[in-house]
Tab-separated table of C-alpha atoms in Angstrom:
chain	number	residue	atom	x	y	z
A	1317	MET	CA	36.698	22.679	23.816
A	1318	THR	CA	38.033	20.453	21.031
A	1319	ALA	CA	36.424	17.241	22.301
A	1320	GLN	CA	33.012	18.086	20.900
A	1321	PRO	CA	34.116	18.716	17.274
A	1322	GLU	CA	36.193	15.522	17.344
A	1323	ALA	CA	33.152	13.581	18.508
A	1324	GLU	CA	31.050	15.099	15.741
A	1325	ASN	CA	33.738	14.427	13.127
A	1326	GLY	CA	33.775	10.785	14.173
A	1327	THR	CA	30.110	10.156	13.448
A	1328	LEU	CA	29.091	7.785	10.674
A	1329	LEU	CA	27.200	10.560	8.857
A	1330	HIS	CA	30.280	12.787	8.875
A	1331	THR	CA	32.439	9.971	7.506
A	1332	LEU	CA	29.926	9.171	4.750
A	1333	LEU	CA	29.686	12.852	3.787
A	1334	ARG	CA	33.474	13.161	3.535
A	1335	ALA	CA	33.597	10.064	1.341
A	1336	PHE	CA	30.782	11.447	-0.827
A	1337	PHE	CA	32.497	14.803	-1.363
A	1338	THR	CA	35.823	13.100	-2.108
A	1339	ILE	CA	34.220	10.854	-4.758
A	1340	LEU	CA	32.318	13.837	-6.132
A	1341	GLY	CA	35.573	15.784	-6.357
A	1342	ALA	CA	37.265	12.905	-8.155
A	1343	MET	CA	34.574	13.138	-10.850
A	1344	ALA	CA	34.155	16.927	-10.916
A	1345	ILE	CA	37.272	18.153	-12.752
A	1346	PRO	CA	37.354	15.205	-15.204
A	1347	GLY	CA	33.719	15.966	-15.905
A	1348	VAL	CA	34.522	19.602	-16.646
A	1349	VAL	CA	37.342	18.532	-18.950
A	1350	MET	CA	35.002	16.118	-20.722
A	1351	LEU	CA	32.419	18.887	-21.138
A	1352	ILE	CA	35.053	21.190	-22.635
A	1353	GLN	CA	36.079	18.424	-25.027
A	1354	VAL	CA	32.469	17.907	-26.168
A	1355	LEU	CA	31.872	21.635	-26.658
A	1356	TYR	CA	35.160	22.019	-28.532
A	1357	GLU	CA	34.253	19.160	-30.840
A	1358	TYR	CA	30.744	20.606	-31.339
A	1359	LEU	CA	31.982	24.130	-32.099
A	1360	ARG	CA	35.243	23.395	-33.977
A	1361	GLY	CA	34.440	19.994	-35.383
A	1362	ALA	CA	37.735	18.570	-34.156
A	1363	ASP	CA	39.014	16.570	-31.192
A	1364	LEU	CA	40.595	18.654	-28.448
A	1365	PHE	CA	43.282	16.021	-27.939
A	1366	ALA	CA	43.881	15.315	-31.634
A	1367	ASN	CA	47.502	16.480	-31.567
A	1368	LEU	CA	48.375	14.476	-28.424
A	1369	PRO	CA	49.403	10.813	-28.131
A	1370	ALA	CA	46.659	8.223	-27.693
A	1371	TRP	CA	47.498	7.683	-24.039
A	1372	ALA	CA	47.483	11.409	-23.208
A	1373	PRO	CA	43.678	11.821	-22.627
A	1374	LEU	CA	43.664	8.981	-20.103
A	1375	VAL	CA	46.605	10.492	-18.233
A	1376	ILE	CA	44.916	13.904	-18.249
A	1377	TYR	CA	41.646	12.497	-16.881
A	1378	MET	CA	43.421	10.483	-14.181
A	1379	THR	CA	45.600	13.419	-13.166
A	1380	CYS	CA	42.624	15.760	-12.994
A	1381	GLY	CA	40.643	13.162	-11.026
A	1382	CYS	CA	43.376	12.536	-8.461
A	1383	GLY	CA	44.098	16.225	-8.067
A	1384	SER	CA	40.469	17.210	-7.614
A	1385	ALA	CA	39.955	14.248	-5.250
A	1386	LEU	CA	42.801	15.496	-3.033
A	1387	VAL	CA	41.408	19.030	-3.040
A	1388	PHE	CA	37.897	17.895	-2.195
A	1389	TYR	CA	39.229	15.515	0.472
A	1390	TYR	CA	40.950	18.476	2.099
A	1391	LEU	CA	37.710	20.485	1.889
A	1392	SER	CA	35.410	17.580	2.764
A	1393	ASN	CA	35.746	18.089	6.517
A	1394	SER	CA	34.413	21.642	6.302
A	1395	LEU	CA	31.801	20.712	3.682
A	1396	ALA	CA	30.535	17.763	5.790
A	1397	ALA	CA	30.368	19.972	8.899
A	1398	ALA	CA	28.359	22.553	6.943
A	1399	VAL	CA	25.960	19.905	5.662
A	1400	GLU	CA	25.526	18.472	9.181
A	1401	ALA	CA	24.821	21.947	10.549
A	1402	GLY	CA	22.245	22.488	7.820
A	1403	LEU	CA	20.601	19.136	8.570
A	1404	LYS	CA	20.412	20.003	12.271
A	1405	ARG	CA	18.765	23.347	11.486
A	1406	MET	CA	16.346	21.564	9.162
A	1407	LYS	CA	15.560	18.991	11.850
A	1408	LYS	CA	14.954	21.741	14.411
A	1409	THR	CA	12.652	23.527	11.967
A	1410	LEU	CA	10.732	20.315	11.323
A	1411	ASP	CA	10.511	19.603	15.073
A	1412	ASP	CA	9.039	23.063	15.649
A	1413	THR	CA	6.558	22.665	12.783
A	1414	PRO	CA	3.127	21.309	13.795
A	1415	SER	CA	2.449	17.754	12.664
A	1416	ILE	CA	-0.660	18.752	10.733
A	1417	SER	CA	1.417	21.262	8.734
A	1418	LEU	CA	3.944	18.563	7.875
A	1419	LEU	CA	1.156	16.178	6.890
A	1420	SER	CA	-0.743	18.665	4.727
A	1421	GLY	CA	2.464	19.994	3.160
A	1422	GLY	CA	3.662	16.461	2.420
A	1423	ILE	CA	0.341	15.550	0.800
A	1424	GLY	CA	0.474	18.723	-1.316
A	1425	LEU	CA	4.082	18.011	-2.343
A	1426	ILE	CA	3.219	14.469	-3.444
A	1427	ILE	CA	0.255	15.708	-5.498
A	1428	GLY	CA	2.400	18.443	-7.060
A	1429	LEU	CA	5.125	15.967	-8.038
A	1430	ILE	CA	2.514	13.643	-9.567
A	1431	VAL	CA	1.191	16.516	-11.715
A	1432	ALA	CA	4.757	17.425	-12.718
A	1433	ALA	CA	5.415	13.797	-13.683
A	1434	LEU	CA	2.385	13.876	-15.993
A	1435	PHE	CA	3.672	17.036	-17.668
A	1436	SER	CA	7.174	15.556	-17.962
A	1437	VAL	CA	5.748	12.756	-20.131
A	1438	VAL	CA	4.629	15.358	-22.674
A	1439	ILE	CA	7.827	17.391	-22.355
A	1440	GLY	CA	9.862	14.227	-22.927
A	1441	LEU	CA	8.496	14.142	-26.493
A	1442	ILE	CA	10.628	17.185	-27.343
A	1443	PRO	CA	13.613	15.790	-29.293
A	1444	ILE	CA	16.072	18.474	-28.107
A	1445	VAL	CA	17.535	17.191	-24.842
A	1446	TRP	CA	18.964	20.528	-23.663
A	1447	VAL	CA	15.413	21.907	-23.881
A	1448	SER	CA	13.342	19.005	-22.477
A	1449	VAL	CA	15.549	18.258	-19.446
A	1450	PRO	CA	15.643	21.848	-18.060
A	1451	LEU	CA	11.897	22.209	-18.677
A	1452	THR	CA	11.223	18.978	-16.789
A	1453	ILE	CA	13.305	20.166	-13.829
A	1454	ILE	CA	11.554	23.539	-13.831
A	1455	PHE	CA	8.114	21.895	-13.887
A	1456	TYR	CA	9.045	19.654	-10.949
A	1457	ILE	CA	10.242	22.662	-8.955
A	1458	ILE	CA	7.182	24.772	-9.785
A	1459	PHE	CA	4.520	22.133	-9.122
A	1460	GLY	CA	6.349	20.814	-6.068
A	1461	TYR	CA	6.388	24.330	-4.624
A	1462	LEU	CA	2.762	24.974	-5.567
A	1463	GLY	CA	1.624	21.667	-4.080
A	1464	THR	CA	3.463	22.302	-0.811
A	1465	SER	CA	2.123	25.861	-0.544
A	1466	ILE	CA	-1.462	24.845	-1.254
A	1467	GLY	CA	-1.168	21.944	1.194
A	1468	LEU	CA	0.071	24.262	3.954
A	1469	ASP	CA	-2.700	26.764	3.213
A	1470	ARG	CA	-5.258	23.955	3.482
A	1471	ARG	CA	-3.893	22.465	6.702
A	1472	ARG	CA	-7.041	23.416	8.610
A	1473	ASP	CA	-9.177	21.535	6.102
A	1474	VAL	CA	-6.877	18.502	6.362
A	1475	SER	CA	-7.023	18.707	10.158
A	1476	ALA	CA	-10.834	18.863	10.119
A	1477	PHE	CA	-10.997	15.928	7.693
A	1478	MET	CA	-8.709	13.811	9.875
A	1479	ALA	CA	-10.699	14.717	12.995
A	1480	ASN	CA	-13.955	13.701	11.300
A	1481	MET	CA	-12.418	10.396	10.164
A	1482	LEU	CA	-11.200	9.632	13.686
A	1483	LEU	CA	-14.597	10.593	15.135
A	1484	VAL	CA	-16.465	8.335	12.713
A	1485	ARG	CA	-14.093	5.468	13.447
A	1486	SER	CA	-14.426	6.007	17.192
A	1487	GLN	CA	-18.222	6.041	16.969
A	1488	ASP	CA	-18.162	2.907	14.820
A	1489	ASP	CA	-15.938	1.161	17.378
A	1490	GLU	CA	-18.345	2.168	20.133
A	1491	ARG	CA	-21.330	0.836	18.187
A	1492	HIS	CA	-19.532	-2.345	17.151
A	1493	PRO	CA	-16.941	-3.118	19.817
A	1494	LYS	CA	-14.607	-5.989	19.009
A	1495	ALA	CA	-15.505	-9.095	20.952
A	1496	PRO	CA	-12.690	-10.545	23.082
A	1497	PRO	CA	-11.181	-13.840	21.895
A	1498	LYS	CA	-12.493	-17.081	23.381
A	1499	ILE	CA	-9.771	-19.446	24.622
A	1500	LEU	CA	-10.775	-23.115	24.597
A	1501	ASP	CA	-9.387	-25.605	27.066
A	1502	ALA	CA	-9.238	-29.348	26.428
A	1503	SER	CA	-12.485	-30.084	28.255
A	1504	ALA	CA	-14.474	-27.688	26.057
A	1505	VAL	CA	-13.017	-29.216	22.895
A	1506	ILE	CA	-13.638	-32.791	24.003
A	1507	ASP	CA	-17.183	-31.917	25.110
A	1508	GLY	CA	-18.071	-31.160	21.482
A	1509	ARG	CA	-20.996	-28.813	22.082
A	1510	ILE	CA	-18.876	-25.699	21.568
A	1511	PHE	CA	-18.976	-26.135	17.784
A	1512	ASP	CA	-22.763	-25.984	17.647
A	1513	VAL	CA	-22.872	-23.127	20.153
A	1514	ALA	CA	-20.451	-21.045	18.079
A	1515	ARG	CA	-22.044	-21.949	14.757
A	1516	VAL	CA	-25.480	-20.657	15.770
A	1517	GLY	CA	-23.931	-17.350	16.891
A	1518	CYS	CA	-24.145	-17.765	20.660
A	1519	LEU	CA	-20.380	-17.287	20.985
A	1520	ASP	CA	-18.979	-14.152	19.358
A	1521	GLY	CA	-15.345	-13.301	18.779
A	1522	GLU	CA	-12.411	-15.327	17.505
A	1523	ILE	CA	-11.932	-18.812	18.931
A	1524	VAL	CA	-8.367	-19.465	20.059
A	1525	VAL	CA	-7.017	-22.961	20.656
A	1526	PRO	CA	-3.650	-22.799	22.492
A	1527	GLY	CA	-0.854	-24.977	21.179
A	1528	PHE	CA	-0.373	-26.583	24.588
A	1529	VAL	CA	-4.057	-27.590	24.613
A	1530	LEU	CA	-3.584	-29.147	21.182
A	1531	ARG	CA	-0.592	-31.099	22.501
A	1532	GLU	CA	-2.689	-32.301	25.447
A	1533	LEU	CA	-5.315	-33.593	23.032
A	1534	GLN	CA	-2.601	-35.370	21.046
A	1535	ARG	CA	-1.306	-37.022	24.217
A	1536	LEU	CA	-4.820	-38.203	25.021
A	1537	ALA	CA	-5.276	-39.503	21.468
A	1538	ASP	CA	-2.053	-41.532	21.819
A	1539	ALA	CA	-2.865	-42.860	25.309
A	1540	ASP	CA	-3.057	-46.594	26.029
A	1541	ASP	CA	-6.379	-46.281	27.830
A	1542	PRO	CA	-9.213	-46.694	25.266
A	1543	LEU	CA	-11.445	-44.119	26.968
A	1544	ARG	CA	-8.736	-41.444	27.074
A	1545	ARG	CA	-7.739	-42.249	23.497
A	1546	SER	CA	-11.345	-41.893	22.345
A	1547	ARG	CA	-11.709	-38.521	24.105
A	1548	GLY	CA	-8.518	-37.168	22.563
A	1549	ARG	CA	-9.427	-38.253	19.062
A	1550	ARG	CA	-12.923	-36.835	19.433
A	1551	GLY	CA	-11.424	-33.459	20.367
A	1552	LEU	CA	-9.022	-33.467	17.425
A	1553	ASP	CA	-11.832	-34.433	15.046
A	1554	LEU	CA	-13.936	-31.563	16.372
A	1555	LEU	CA	-11.170	-29.027	15.744
A	1556	GLU	CA	-10.727	-30.350	12.228
A	1557	ASP	CA	-14.464	-30.015	11.578
A	1558	MET	CA	-14.456	-26.436	12.902
A	1559	ARG	CA	-11.567	-25.431	10.650
A	1560	ARG	CA	-13.179	-27.059	7.606
A	1561	ASP	CA	-16.552	-25.486	8.273
A	1562	GLY	CA	-15.159	-21.957	8.034
A	1563	SER	CA	-18.185	-20.322	9.664
A	1564	VAL	CA	-16.357	-20.198	12.981
A	1565	PRO	CA	-12.954	-18.419	12.992
A	1566	VAL	CA	-10.446	-20.687	14.724
A	1567	THR	CA	-6.842	-19.701	15.474
A	1568	ILE	CA	-4.082	-21.897	16.879
A	1569	SER	CA	-2.017	-19.849	19.332
A	1570	SER	CA	1.731	-20.488	19.480
A	1571	GLN	CA	2.151	-18.683	22.809
A	1572	GLU	CA	4.224	-20.731	25.263
A	1573	TYR	CA	5.053	-20.297	28.950
A	1574	GLU	CA	8.432	-21.618	29.977
A	1575	GLY	CA	8.591	-23.251	33.385
A	1576	VAL	CA	4.807	-23.813	33.600
A	1577	ARG	CA	3.592	-27.384	33.212
A	1578	ASP	CA	-0.025	-27.150	34.367
A	1579	VAL	CA	-2.217	-26.641	31.306
A	1580	ASP	CA	-4.965	-24.870	33.276
A	1581	VAL	CA	-2.449	-22.316	34.579
A	1582	MET	CA	-1.230	-21.676	31.022
A	1583	VAL	CA	-4.821	-21.222	29.816
A	1584	VAL	CA	-5.403	-18.594	32.523
A	1585	LYS	CA	-2.145	-16.818	31.634
A	1586	LEU	CA	-3.023	-16.775	27.937
A	1587	ALA	CA	-6.500	-15.393	28.655
A	1588	ARG	CA	-4.917	-12.601	30.690
A	1589	ASP	CA	-2.323	-11.807	28.000
A	1590	LEU	CA	-4.892	-11.744	25.181
A	1591	ASP	CA	-7.525	-10.013	27.326
A	1592	GLY	CA	-9.787	-12.903	26.364
A	1593	GLU	CA	-12.382	-15.179	27.900
A	1594	ILE	CA	-12.040	-18.857	28.782
A	1595	VAL	CA	-14.466	-21.475	27.474
A	1596	THR	CA	-14.501	-24.663	29.518
A	1597	THR	CA	-16.572	-27.373	31.150
A	1598	ASP	CA	-13.969	-27.870	33.909
A	1599	TYR	CA	-15.436	-26.822	37.264
A	1600	SER	CA	-12.010	-26.279	38.854
A	1601	LEU	CA	-10.732	-24.097	35.988
A	1602	ASN	CA	-13.979	-22.157	36.145
A	1603	LYS	CA	-13.393	-21.325	39.806
A	1604	VAL	CA	-9.669	-20.515	39.391
A	1605	ALA	CA	-10.342	-18.110	36.527
A	1606	SER	CA	-13.267	-16.467	38.341
A	1607	VAL	CA	-11.084	-15.800	41.390
A	1608	GLN	CA	-8.613	-13.984	39.109
A	1609	ASP	CA	-11.413	-11.899	37.513
A	1610	ILE	CA	-11.076	-13.593	34.129
A	1611	PRO	CA	-14.412	-14.041	32.315
A	1612	VAL	CA	-15.406	-17.676	31.859
A	1613	TYR	CA	-17.988	-19.296	29.602
A	1614	ASN	CA	-19.029	-22.591	31.132
A	1615	VAL	CA	-20.593	-24.720	28.416
A	1616	ASN	CA	-22.665	-26.532	31.028
A	1617	ASP	CA	-24.109	-23.245	32.271
A	1618	LEU	CA	-24.981	-22.266	28.718
A	1619	ALA	CA	-26.591	-25.647	28.029
A	1620	ASN	CA	-28.552	-25.452	31.278
A	1621	ALA	CA	-29.745	-21.970	30.398
A	1622	LEU	CA	-31.197	-23.309	27.144
A	1623	LYS	CA	-33.066	-26.172	28.802
A	1624	PRO	CA	-36.800	-25.844	29.410
A	1625	ILE	CA	-37.556	-24.309	32.791
A	1626	LEU	CA	-39.498	-26.561	35.154
A	1627	HIS	CA	-41.086	-25.426	38.392
A	1628	ALA	CA	-42.360	-27.278	41.408
A	1629	GLY	CA	-45.891	-28.532	40.833
A	1630	GLU	CA	-45.569	-29.074	37.074
A	1631	GLN	CA	-46.437	-32.507	35.716
A	1632	ILE	CA	-44.282	-34.315	33.159
A	1633	SER	CA	-44.056	-37.819	31.729
A	1634	VAL	CA	-40.849	-39.746	32.476
A	1635	MET	CA	-39.669	-43.247	31.605
A	1636	ILE	CA	-38.008	-44.941	34.571
A	1637	VAL	CA	-34.754	-46.556	33.414
A	1638	ARG	CA	-33.231	-47.731	36.697
A	1639	ASN	CA	-33.693	-47.733	40.467
A	1640	GLY	CA	-32.297	-44.915	42.578
A	1641	ARG	CA	-29.822	-45.081	45.419
A	1642	GLU	CA	-32.431	-44.489	48.085
A	1643	GLU	CA	-35.296	-46.817	48.834
A	1644	GLY	CA	-38.410	-46.132	46.775
A	1645	GLN	CA	-36.603	-44.010	44.160
A	1646	GLY	CA	-36.528	-44.474	40.415
A	1647	VAL	CA	-34.364	-42.608	37.929
A	1648	GLY	CA	-35.344	-41.274	34.521
A	1649	TYR	CA	-34.047	-38.722	32.001
A	1650	LEU	CA	-35.666	-35.885	30.083
A	1651	ASP	CA	-35.157	-35.460	26.344
A	1652	ASP	CA	-32.238	-33.064	26.949
A	1653	GLY	CA	-30.455	-35.555	29.188
A	1654	THR	CA	-31.407	-34.009	32.510
A	1655	MET	CA	-31.648	-36.587	35.298
A	1656	ILE	CA	-34.878	-36.770	37.314
A	1657	ILE	CA	-35.202	-38.725	40.566
A	1658	VAL	CA	-38.730	-39.927	41.175
A	1659	GLU	CA	-40.037	-40.955	44.583
A	1660	GLY	CA	-42.322	-43.981	44.559
A	1661	ALA	CA	-41.064	-45.323	41.219
A	1662	GLN	CA	-38.879	-48.147	42.422
A	1663	ASP	CA	-39.154	-51.405	40.456
A	1664	ARG	CA	-41.224	-49.713	37.723
A	1665	LEU	CA	-38.520	-49.989	35.090
A	1666	ARG	CA	-39.385	-49.228	31.459
A	1667	GLU	CA	-42.675	-47.661	32.509
A	1668	THR	CA	-43.579	-44.111	31.491
A	1669	LEU	CA	-45.119	-42.451	34.529
A	1670	PRO	CA	-46.783	-39.094	35.135
A	1671	VAL	CA	-44.474	-37.261	37.556
A	1672	VAL	CA	-45.078	-34.098	39.578
A	1673	VAL	CA	-41.925	-31.920	39.982
A	1674	THR	CA	-41.146	-31.240	43.637
A	1675	SER	CA	-37.813	-29.348	43.354
A	1676	VAL	CA	-35.055	-28.399	40.919
A	1677	LEU	CA	-31.376	-28.251	41.840
A	1678	GLN	CA	-29.236	-26.114	39.483
A	1679	THR	CA	-25.394	-26.290	39.554
A	1680	SER	CA	-22.503	-25.572	37.181
A	1681	ALA	CA	-22.088	-29.323	36.826
A	1682	GLY	CA	-25.651	-29.717	35.585
A	1683	ARG	CA	-29.286	-29.744	36.684
A	1684	LEU	CA	-31.004	-32.284	38.870
A	1685	ILE	CA	-34.809	-32.598	39.153
A	1686	PHE	CA	-36.723	-34.288	41.965
A	1687	GLY	CA	-40.293	-35.474	41.618
A	1688	ARG	CA	-42.894	-37.973	42.770
A	1689	THR	CA	-45.334	-40.153	40.968
A	1690	ASP	CA	-48.721	-38.590	40.381
A	1691	SER	CA	-51.013	-39.880	43.094
A	1692	GLY	CA	-53.811	-39.901	40.605
A	1693	ALA	CA	-51.989	-42.253	38.267
């Protein structure tokens, strides 16, 4: 039966309360003696300790302080237990009080104290301290009570206001849902087209460049192979241009994955953690992310979607730039870079020929057009 009180008496709060009451007791009796001395001097016009030696007041104050400290230390255990019991009852009352009542009452209390503070500025102009201080305290009590009471009486209005605010915010979120972040891999950065795509508004949401992708670009930029070095530097230059432009929000993610060395795996993990979408031109990464139900933006697919649509039977003009792999074939390119293989155009280099489209092959890696020279040419 005694274990529980001992456990309670050993709590930090109980110890702090006992220390507080002991210190308060050490100041209480000396404070009363000091008050008596001031009143005696005010009423009689003489010092209460005038007939005593100079060291006597100090001894009296110290004796009173030590004595009252011992008394309050003896009583502090009971006083701390009473305060703890009161705090527990207060906590239980607050736990049983609805949250909206606490919110509305708290708002009313804050408003009441602000009004009381304004009045206290005027009351502070009264030169008599024993009049201004009690009046200030009374005003704080009155307006604090009034504010709390009015706030509790208006809790239904506060609840309705909060509900309307949440409803408006919810409707706004439904009308303007936040776009998921777009995670770039190294291939998308090196490709370079992502900047223009994002700048014209075809790619919404924040663009995230993982730190491990940035390190991969730095490794490429420091490579011995000229081609790899050129690709890495081009990617770093693109990121610098995007950050300077400011029209496209770019964030460098510091998220790391210990024990994972494959950059593509880390990109997939980051997209899953951020609930984002991957932007890439890497066919393999595209397939891996799709299998794991992670949305992917393939820059090649987007570029192909923006190219003019050609159908079998249409006639176009193409300059033949080289011979094809098969006999009789010539190869040319459209203005957007799409390759077209033309039957019957072998050895007609640098000639612009009318070509009839026979078929179009569309893949994630690009678009390939087949045609033949116009028989009427």
